[in-house]
XYZ file of C-alpha atoms in Angstrom:
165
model
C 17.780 304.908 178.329
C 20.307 303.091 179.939
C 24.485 303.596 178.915
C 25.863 299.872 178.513
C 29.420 301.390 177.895
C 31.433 303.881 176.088
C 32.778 303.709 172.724
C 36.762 305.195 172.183
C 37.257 309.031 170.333
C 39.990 309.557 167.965
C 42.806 312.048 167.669
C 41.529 314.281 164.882
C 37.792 313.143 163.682
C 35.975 316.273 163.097
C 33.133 314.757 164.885
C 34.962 312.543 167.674
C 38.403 313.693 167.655
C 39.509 315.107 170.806
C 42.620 316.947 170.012
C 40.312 319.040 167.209
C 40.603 322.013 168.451
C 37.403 322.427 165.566
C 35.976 319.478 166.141
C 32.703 318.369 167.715
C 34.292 316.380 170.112
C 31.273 313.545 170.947
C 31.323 310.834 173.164
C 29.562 307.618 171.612
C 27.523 305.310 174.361
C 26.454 301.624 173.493
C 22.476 301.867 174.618
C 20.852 298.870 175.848
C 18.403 298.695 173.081
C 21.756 298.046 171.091
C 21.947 301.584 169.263
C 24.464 304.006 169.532
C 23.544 307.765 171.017
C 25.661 311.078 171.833
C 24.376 313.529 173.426
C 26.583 316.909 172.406
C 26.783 320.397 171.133
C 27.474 321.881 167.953
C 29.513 325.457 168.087
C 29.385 328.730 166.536
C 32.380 328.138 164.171
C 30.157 325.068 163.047
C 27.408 327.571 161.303
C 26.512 328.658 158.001
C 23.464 330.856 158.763
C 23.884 332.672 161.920
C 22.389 330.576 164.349
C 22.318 327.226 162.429
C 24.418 324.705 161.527
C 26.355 323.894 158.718
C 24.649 320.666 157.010
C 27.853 319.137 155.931
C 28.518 319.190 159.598
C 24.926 317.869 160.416
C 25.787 315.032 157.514
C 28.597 314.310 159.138
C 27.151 313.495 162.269
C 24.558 310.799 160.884
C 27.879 309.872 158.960
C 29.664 308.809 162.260
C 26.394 307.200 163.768
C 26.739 304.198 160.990
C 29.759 302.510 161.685
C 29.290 303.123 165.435
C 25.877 302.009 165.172
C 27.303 298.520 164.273
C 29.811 298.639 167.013
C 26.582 299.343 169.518
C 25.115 296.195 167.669
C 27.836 294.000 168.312
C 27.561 294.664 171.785
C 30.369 297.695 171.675
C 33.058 295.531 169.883
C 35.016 297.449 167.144
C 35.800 294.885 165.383
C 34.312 295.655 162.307
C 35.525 298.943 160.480
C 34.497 300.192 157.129
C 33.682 303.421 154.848
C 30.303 305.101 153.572
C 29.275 303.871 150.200
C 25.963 305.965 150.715
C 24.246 308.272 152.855
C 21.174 310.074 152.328
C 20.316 313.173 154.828
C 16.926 314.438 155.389
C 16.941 318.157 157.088
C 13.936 318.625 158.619
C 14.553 321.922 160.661
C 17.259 324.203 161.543
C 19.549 323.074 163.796
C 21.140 325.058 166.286
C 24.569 325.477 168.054
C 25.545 325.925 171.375
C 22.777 323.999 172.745
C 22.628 320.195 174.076
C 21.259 317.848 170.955
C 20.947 313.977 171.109
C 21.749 311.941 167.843
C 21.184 307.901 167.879
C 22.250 305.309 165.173
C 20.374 302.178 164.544
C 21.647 299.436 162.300
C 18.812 298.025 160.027
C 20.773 295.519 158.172
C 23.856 293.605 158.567
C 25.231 291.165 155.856
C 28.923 289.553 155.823
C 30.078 292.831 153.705
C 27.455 295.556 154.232
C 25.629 297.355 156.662
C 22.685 299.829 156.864
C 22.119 302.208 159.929
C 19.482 304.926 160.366
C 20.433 307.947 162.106
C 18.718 310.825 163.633
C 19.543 313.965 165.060
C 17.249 315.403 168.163
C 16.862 318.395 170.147
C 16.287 318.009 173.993
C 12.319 317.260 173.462
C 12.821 314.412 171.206
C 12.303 316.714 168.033
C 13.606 314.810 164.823
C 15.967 318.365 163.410
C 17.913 315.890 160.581
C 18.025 311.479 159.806
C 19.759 309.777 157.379
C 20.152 306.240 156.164
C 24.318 305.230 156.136
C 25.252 302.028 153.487
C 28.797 301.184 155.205
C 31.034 298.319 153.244
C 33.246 296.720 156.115
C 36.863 296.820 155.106
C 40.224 296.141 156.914
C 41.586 299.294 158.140
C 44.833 298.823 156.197
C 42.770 298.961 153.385
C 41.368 302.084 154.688
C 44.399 304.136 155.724
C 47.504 302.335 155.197
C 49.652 301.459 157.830
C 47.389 302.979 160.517
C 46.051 300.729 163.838
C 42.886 301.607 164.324
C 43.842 302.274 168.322
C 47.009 304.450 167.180
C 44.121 306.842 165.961
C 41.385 306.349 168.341
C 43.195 305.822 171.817
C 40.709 307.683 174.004
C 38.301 305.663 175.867
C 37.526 307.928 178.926
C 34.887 307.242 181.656
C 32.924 310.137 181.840
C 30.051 308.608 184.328
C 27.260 308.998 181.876
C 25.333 306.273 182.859
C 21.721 307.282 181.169
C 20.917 309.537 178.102
């Protein structure tokens, strides 16, 4: 599917952040079917069983995918920010690290205060490993973290060529 453009990483996100030395580290792509979809890898200090994942990791994952899903929406505008008021997580298999997986948000619902994006997390073949439904309420990120610009803490928008996932 085609990459419309690229959404920005923060500093420290444990999914996103790029100066987490821990941290996933994903790049987000607006899709031209107006999801959202990463394609990334999980590592070993991300496990609980050997050879799986942690799920509060995997949660976390279909976690990010809901407010980026509405960015993808809205055409890649971040204009709208918010926090999870719900999230339910279905694991359907193990899933492993230190292999390429795909994960794609889809927003469901929009109203004025809410909004509802499903999530699912893929291996290579298309293989549904974890999905989750996200309830976001949009808030004003002063309301969120203070002080904070949203662009103080996610300044990264890199070009990374990815033009198809």
């Amino acid at each position: 599917m085609k990459v419309l453009s690229r959404q920005r990483n923060s500093k420290m996100c444990i999914i996103c952040g790029l100066d987490n030395e821990f941290g996933v580290r994903a790049a987000f792509y607006n899709m031209e079917d107006g999801s959202v979809m990463t394609k990334f890898q999980y590592h070993p200090n991300h496990q609980s069983y050997p050879g799986r994942v942690h799920g509060g990791l995997i949660t976390a994952m279909l976690d990010e995918l809901g407010l980026r899903g509405l960015w993808a929406y809205h055409g890649g505008e971040e204009k709208d920010f918010g926090v999870t008021i719900n999230l339910t997580t279905n694991y359907r298999k193990p899933v492993p690290y230190a292999t390429d997986l795909i994960a794609k948000g889809v927003v469901v619902r929009e109203t004025s205060r809410f909004v509802v994006v499903e999530s699912q997390l893929m291996d290579m073949e298309g293989t549904v490993l974890a999905d989750g439904t996200i309830k976001y309420i949009k808030l004003d990120t002063k309301v969120i973290s203070g002080n904070t610009t949203v662009h103080e803490e996610m300044p990264y928008l890199i070009d990374d060529g990815v033009t198809e996932l």
